């Protein structure tokens, strides 16, 4: 069994553009090897937005060297990018954007959500790419609700929505460059569940709501992320209150991480090149709306 090495939590919040009040759980600036293959996680909300005619969000900006994964729990997020990708996602849906060699995108609240207002909660996760794939072609996967399979956990402990990776023989729809598991877990109070986790892999589930007890007796609640030992297999959770957990696990990418703002590469030279390529327009532009 894996044991928790430490409990990660956010040290405070900031806004991304005027649309996303987030708390950063971890980022590539601080000993990124602990979370590899993941580079950054922003938890947006939970909060409430009033109805508005304003366009809230963040305008055109670039990324290179990794993937941005946006998971909506409440509200609506709209995205457009220079690869021609785009779409609006709602609760339970995912945008998996491969920036790789370079992409320019914008991220806003969905129009309908902006008009009605309401509860808002999302996660944006940055997933690193191995050096061999950092300059791969950009791509966009819009993953709607109906494409995410649900797996019943043993003993009536709840269910897992499989976004990436595989659980009990059911695979999620996301195409990934390296092995990882991204699951949306809905756990039932009064149950215990043992989740498969590979030896040598990072295992760092984020508690979004609820209350859980770990095998070593430590308890975790909303906003906390127990980061488990690389050694050992499997994680045991005792569910003290109905809980929503974003399960994040994967094979570490054991390569240097050199990042600056929206670019994460392996060397300083590659970061300078990324700025030059963006400034000269080589990361493309978003096509004018038809
Ligand atoms: Mn972005």
Short mmCIF file of C-alpha atoms and ligand atoms in Angstrom, two decimals:
data_model
loop_
_atom_site.label_atom_id
_atom_site.label_comp_id
_atom_site.label_asym_id
_atom_site.label_seq_id
_atom_site.Cartn_x
_atom_site.Cartn_y
_atom_site.Cartn_z
CA UNK A 1 0.00 0.00 0.00
CA UNK A 2 1.19 3.54 -0.73
CA UNK A 3 1.33 6.02 2.14
CA UNK A 4 0.93 9.81 1.93
CA UNK A 5 4.33 11.58 1.78
CA UNK A 6 2.75 15.00 2.36
CA UNK A 7 -0.54 16.87 1.98
CA UNK A 8 -0.45 19.64 -0.62
CA UNK A 9 -2.75 22.65 -0.33
CA UNK A 10 -3.00 26.06 -1.92
CA UNK A 11 -1.33 29.05 -0.28
CA UNK A 12 -3.81 31.58 -1.65
CA UNK A 13 -5.71 32.62 -4.71
CA UNK A 14 -5.42 34.86 -7.75
CA UNK A 15 -7.42 35.64 -10.86
CA UNK A 16 -6.68 34.32 -14.34
CA UNK A 17 -7.99 37.10 -16.58
CA UNK A 18 -11.31 38.38 -15.22
CA UNK A 19 -13.06 35.01 -15.45
CA UNK A 20 -11.25 32.51 -13.29
CA UNK A 21 -10.63 32.96 -9.56
CA UNK A 22 -8.19 30.13 -8.91
CA UNK A 23 -6.08 28.59 -6.20
CA UNK A 24 -2.87 27.00 -7.44
CA UNK A 25 -2.28 23.62 -5.81
CA UNK A 26 1.17 23.15 -7.36
CA UNK A 27 3.26 24.56 -10.18
CA UNK A 28 6.39 23.69 -12.17
CA UNK A 29 8.23 26.50 -10.36
CA UNK A 30 8.50 24.50 -7.14
CA UNK A 31 10.24 21.09 -7.27
CA UNK A 32 8.15 19.82 -10.18
CA UNK A 33 9.56 16.28 -10.00
CA UNK A 34 7.16 15.63 -7.10
CA UNK A 35 4.11 15.91 -9.36
CA UNK A 36 5.47 14.72 -12.72
CA UNK A 37 3.98 14.13 -15.31
CA UNK A 38 1.73 16.96 -14.08
CA UNK A 39 3.13 20.51 -14.18
CA UNK A 40 0.47 22.73 -12.63
CA UNK A 41 -3.01 22.57 -11.17
CA UNK A 42 -5.35 25.53 -10.75
CA UNK A 43 -8.62 24.95 -8.90
CA UNK A 44 -11.17 27.53 -10.06
CA UNK A 45 -13.95 28.23 -7.56
CA UNK A 46 -16.17 26.93 -6.19
CA UNK A 47 -17.82 30.32 -6.50
CA UNK A 48 -20.90 32.02 -7.93
CA UNK A 49 -21.10 34.47 -10.80
CA UNK A 50 -23.90 36.97 -11.26
CA UNK A 51 -25.54 37.24 -14.69
CA UNK A 52 -23.60 39.54 -17.01
CA UNK A 53 -23.44 40.71 -20.61
CA UNK A 54 -19.67 41.08 -20.18
CA UNK A 55 -17.28 38.55 -21.70
CA UNK A 56 -15.37 37.14 -18.73
CA UNK A 57 -12.19 35.14 -19.19
CA UNK A 58 -8.75 35.40 -20.67
CA UNK A 59 -7.95 36.52 -24.22
CA UNK A 60 -5.47 35.17 -26.75
CA UNK A 61 -2.26 33.77 -25.27
CA UNK A 62 0.21 31.05 -26.29
CA UNK A 63 1.42 27.75 -24.83
CA UNK A 64 4.23 25.39 -25.85
CA UNK A 65 5.65 22.13 -24.55
CA UNK A 66 2.72 20.55 -22.71
CA UNK A 67 -1.06 19.98 -22.62
CA UNK A 68 -3.75 22.00 -20.83
CA UNK A 69 -6.66 19.97 -19.49
CA UNK A 70 -9.76 21.86 -18.37
CA UNK A 71 -12.33 19.93 -16.34
CA UNK A 72 -15.62 21.68 -15.57
CA UNK A 73 -17.62 20.73 -12.47
CA UNK A 74 -20.08 23.66 -12.50
CA UNK A 75 -20.67 26.41 -15.04
CA UNK A 76 -19.45 26.57 -18.61
CA UNK A 77 -16.10 27.25 -20.32
CA UNK A 78 -15.64 28.18 -23.98
CA UNK A 79 -12.37 27.80 -25.81
CA UNK A 80 -10.97 28.59 -29.27
CA UNK A 81 -7.47 27.92 -30.53
CA UNK A 82 -5.16 28.39 -33.49
CA UNK A 83 -5.28 24.68 -34.41
CA UNK A 84 -8.95 25.24 -35.31
CA UNK A 85 -10.07 23.54 -32.10
CA UNK A 86 -12.83 24.99 -30.03
CA UNK A 87 -16.00 24.30 -28.14
CA UNK A 88 -18.04 24.98 -25.04
CA UNK A 89 -18.05 22.49 -22.19
CA UNK A 90 -20.31 22.20 -19.17
CA UNK A 91 -20.43 20.19 -15.93
CA UNK A 92 -18.70 16.82 -16.24
CA UNK A 93 -16.96 17.72 -19.49
CA UNK A 94 -13.31 18.13 -20.45
CA UNK A 95 -11.15 20.04 -22.92
CA UNK A 96 -7.83 18.31 -23.50
CA UNK A 97 -5.66 20.69 -25.50
CA UNK A 98 -2.24 19.62 -26.76
CA UNK A 99 -0.19 22.78 -27.14
CA UNK A 100 3.01 20.85 -28.02
CA UNK A 101 4.91 22.87 -30.69
CA UNK A 102 2.76 25.91 -30.04
CA UNK A 103 -0.81 27.08 -29.91
CA UNK A 104 -2.61 30.36 -29.30
CA UNK A 105 -5.94 30.12 -27.49
CA UNK A 106 -8.57 32.05 -25.55
CA UNK A 107 -10.65 30.86 -22.60
CA UNK A 108 -13.95 32.46 -21.60
CA UNK A 109 -17.12 31.65 -19.71
CA UNK A 110 -19.72 30.08 -21.99
CA UNK A 111 -22.20 32.65 -23.35
CA UNK A 112 -25.24 30.97 -21.87
CA UNK A 113 -23.63 30.66 -18.44
CA UNK A 114 -22.57 34.33 -18.53
CA UNK A 115 -26.20 35.34 -19.23
CA UNK A 116 -27.70 33.23 -16.44
CA UNK A 117 -24.87 33.24 -13.89
CA UNK A 118 -24.71 30.52 -11.25
CA UNK A 119 -22.27 28.20 -9.51
CA UNK A 120 -18.83 27.82 -11.08
CA UNK A 121 -16.10 25.28 -10.42
CA UNK A 122 -13.35 23.94 -12.65
CA UNK A 123 -9.85 22.55 -12.63
CA UNK A 124 -7.11 23.35 -15.11
CA UNK A 125 -4.32 20.79 -15.12
CA UNK A 126 -1.11 21.13 -17.14
CA UNK A 127 0.30 17.80 -18.32
CA UNK A 128 3.94 17.67 -19.37
CA UNK A 129 5.11 16.15 -22.63
CA UNK A 130 8.32 14.14 -22.90
CA UNK A 131 11.13 15.92 -24.79
CA UNK A 132 10.50 13.80 -27.89
CA UNK A 133 6.90 15.11 -28.14
CA UNK A 134 7.27 18.76 -27.08
CA UNK A 135 7.37 19.88 -30.72
CA UNK A 136 4.57 17.55 -31.89
CA UNK A 137 1.61 19.01 -33.79
CA UNK A 138 -0.97 20.85 -31.65
CA UNK A 139 -4.33 19.14 -31.19
CA UNK A 140 -7.64 19.53 -29.39
CA UNK A 141 -9.90 16.92 -27.81
CA UNK A 142 -13.33 18.11 -26.72
CA UNK A 143 -14.58 15.38 -24.40
CA UNK A 144 -18.32 15.60 -23.84
CA UNK A 145 -20.21 13.96 -21.01
CA UNK A 146 -21.58 11.04 -23.04
CA UNK A 147 -18.02 9.96 -23.98
CA UNK A 148 -16.82 9.55 -20.36
CA UNK A 149 -17.62 6.05 -19.10
CA UNK A 150 -18.72 5.44 -15.51
CA UNK A 151 -17.42 2.51 -13.50
CA UNK A 152 -19.19 1.30 -10.35
CA UNK A 153 -16.69 0.88 -7.52
CA UNK A 154 -16.75 -2.42 -5.58
CA UNK A 155 -19.12 -2.71 -2.62
CA UNK A 156 -21.29 0.27 -3.59
CA UNK A 157 -18.48 2.73 -2.68
CA UNK A 158 -19.52 5.08 -5.48
CA UNK A 159 -18.50 5.58 -9.06
CA UNK A 160 -15.54 6.65 -11.15
CA UNK A 161 -15.87 8.69 -14.33
CA UNK A 162 -12.89 7.66 -16.44
CA UNK A 163 -11.39 10.62 -18.34
CA UNK A 164 -7.98 9.08 -19.02
CA UNK A 165 -6.39 5.74 -18.21
CA UNK A 166 -8.20 2.58 -17.28
CA UNK A 167 -10.05 1.20 -14.27
CA UNK A 168 -11.58 -2.28 -13.95
CA UNK A 169 -11.14 -2.84 -17.68
CA UNK A 170 -12.83 0.41 -18.75
CA UNK A 171 -10.67 2.98 -20.57
CA UNK A 172 -11.25 6.72 -20.74
CA UNK A 173 -11.50 8.65 -24.03
CA UNK A 174 -8.50 11.01 -23.65
CA UNK A 175 -5.48 10.24 -25.81
CA UNK A 176 -2.32 10.83 -23.77
CA UNK A 177 1.38 10.78 -24.69
CA UNK A 178 2.49 8.98 -21.52
CA UNK A 179 0.61 6.61 -19.16
CA UNK A 180 -1.70 8.40 -16.71
CA UNK A 181 -5.01 8.08 -14.91
CA UNK A 182 -7.42 11.01 -14.61
CA UNK A 183 -10.67 9.98 -12.91
CA UNK A 184 -13.58 11.95 -11.44
CA UNK A 185 -14.52 9.95 -8.32
CA UNK A 186 -17.85 10.28 -6.52
CA UNK A 187 -17.44 8.39 -3.25
CA UNK A 188 -20.14 7.35 -0.77
CA UNK A 189 -19.90 7.99 2.95
CA UNK A 190 -19.44 4.93 5.13
CA UNK A 191 -17.46 2.96 2.54
CA UNK A 192 -13.81 2.10 2.09
CA UNK A 193 -12.28 1.85 -1.32
CA UNK A 194 -8.93 0.55 -2.55
CA UNK A 195 -7.85 2.16 -5.80
CA UNK A 196 -5.14 0.70 -8.02
CA UNK A 197 -1.95 2.79 -8.18
CA UNK A 198 1.29 1.66 -9.80
CA UNK A 199 4.63 1.40 -8.01
CA UNK A 200 6.99 4.11 -9.27
CA UNK A 201 4.17 6.38 -10.40
CA UNK A 202 2.99 9.72 -9.02
CA UNK A 203 -0.36 9.46 -7.21
CA UNK A 204 -1.91 12.79 -6.13
CA UNK A 205 -5.70 12.90 -5.82
CA UNK A 206 -7.33 16.30 -5.18
CA UNK A 207 -10.30 16.36 -2.78
CA UNK A 208 -12.90 18.77 -4.21
CA UNK A 209 -15.54 18.12 -1.58
CA UNK A 210 -16.09 15.79 1.31
CA UNK A 211 -13.92 14.20 3.96
CA UNK A 212 -11.69 11.13 3.76
CA UNK A 213 -9.36 9.17 6.03
CA UNK A 214 -6.12 7.76 4.63
CA UNK A 215 -4.69 4.36 5.61
CA UNK A 216 -2.23 6.05 8.02
CA UNK A 217 -5.10 7.78 9.87
CA UNK A 218 -4.57 11.28 8.40
CA UNK A 219 -7.78 13.00 7.32
CA UNK A 220 -8.21 15.20 4.26
CA UNK A 221 -10.96 17.60 3.24
CA UNK A 222 -11.85 19.91 0.35
CA UNK A 223 -8.87 21.70 -1.21
CA UNK A 224 -6.31 19.17 0.00
CA UNK A 225 -4.19 16.85 -2.11
CA UNK A 226 -2.45 13.91 -0.44
CA UNK A 227 0.69 13.10 -2.44
CA UNK A 228 1.53 9.42 -2.07
CA UNK A 229 4.86 7.65 -2.02
CA UNK A 230 6.26 6.43 -5.32
CA UNK A 231 6.91 3.09 -3.60
CA UNK A 232 4.14 0.62 -2.98
CA UNK A 233 0.97 -0.14 -4.88
CA UNK A 234 -2.62 0.96 -4.39
CA UNK A 235 -4.27 3.57 -2.20
CA UNK A 236 -6.89 2.95 0.43
CA UNK A 237 -9.46 5.63 1.27
CA UNK A 238 -12.11 5.55 3.99
CA UNK A 239 -14.99 7.83 3.01
CA UNK A 240 -16.23 9.80 6.04
CA UNK A 241 -18.59 12.09 4.05
CA UNK A 242 -19.81 11.88 0.46
CA UNK A 243 -16.78 13.08 -1.49
CA UNK A 244 -15.75 14.24 -4.95
CA UNK A 245 -12.11 13.49 -5.75
CA UNK A 246 -10.12 14.25 -8.89
CA UNK A 247 -7.81 11.25 -9.11
CA UNK A 248 -4.45 12.12 -10.73
CA UNK A 249 -1.76 9.52 -11.25
CA UNK A 250 0.86 8.80 -13.86
CA UNK A 251 4.31 7.74 -14.87
CA UNK A 252 6.84 10.47 -14.03
CA UNK A 253 8.74 12.07 -16.92
CA UNK A 254 12.30 12.10 -15.62
CA UNK A 255 13.64 15.05 -17.66
CA UNK A 256 14.66 18.64 -16.82
CA UNK A 257 11.76 21.11 -16.51
CA UNK A 258 12.53 24.69 -17.55
CA UNK A 259 9.47 26.88 -17.72
CA UNK A 260 8.57 30.52 -18.06
CA UNK A 261 4.91 31.59 -17.94
CA UNK A 262 3.02 29.75 -20.68
CA UNK A 263 6.01 27.78 -22.00
CA UNK A 264 7.51 24.66 -20.38
CA UNK A 265 10.50 23.07 -22.10
CA UNK A 266 13.73 21.27 -21.13
CA UNK A 267 16.32 24.07 -21.58
CA UNK A 268 16.66 27.88 -21.35
CA UNK A 269 17.51 28.02 -25.06
CA UNK A 270 14.19 26.37 -25.90
CA UNK A 271 12.34 28.96 -23.77
CA UNK A 272 14.03 31.84 -25.65
CA UNK A 273 13.08 30.13 -28.92
CA UNK A 274 9.46 29.81 -27.73
CA UNK A 275 9.23 33.58 -27.09
CA UNK A 276 10.81 34.32 -30.49
CA UNK A 277 8.47 31.92 -32.28
CA UNK A 278 5.38 33.35 -30.56
CA UNK A 279 6.40 36.96 -31.28
CA UNK A 280 7.01 36.21 -34.94
CA UNK A 281 3.57 34.56 -35.29
CA UNK A 282 4.85 31.01 -35.73
CA UNK A 283 2.37 29.67 -33.13
CA UNK A 284 -0.51 30.71 -35.38
CA UNK A 285 -3.52 32.82 -34.68
CA UNK A 286 -7.18 32.25 -33.98
CA UNK A 287 -9.31 32.41 -37.12
CA UNK A 288 -11.88 35.23 -37.15
CA UNK A 289 -15.33 34.03 -36.07
CA UNK A 290 -17.47 33.14 -39.08
MN1 LIG B 1 -4.23 28.99 -21.51
#
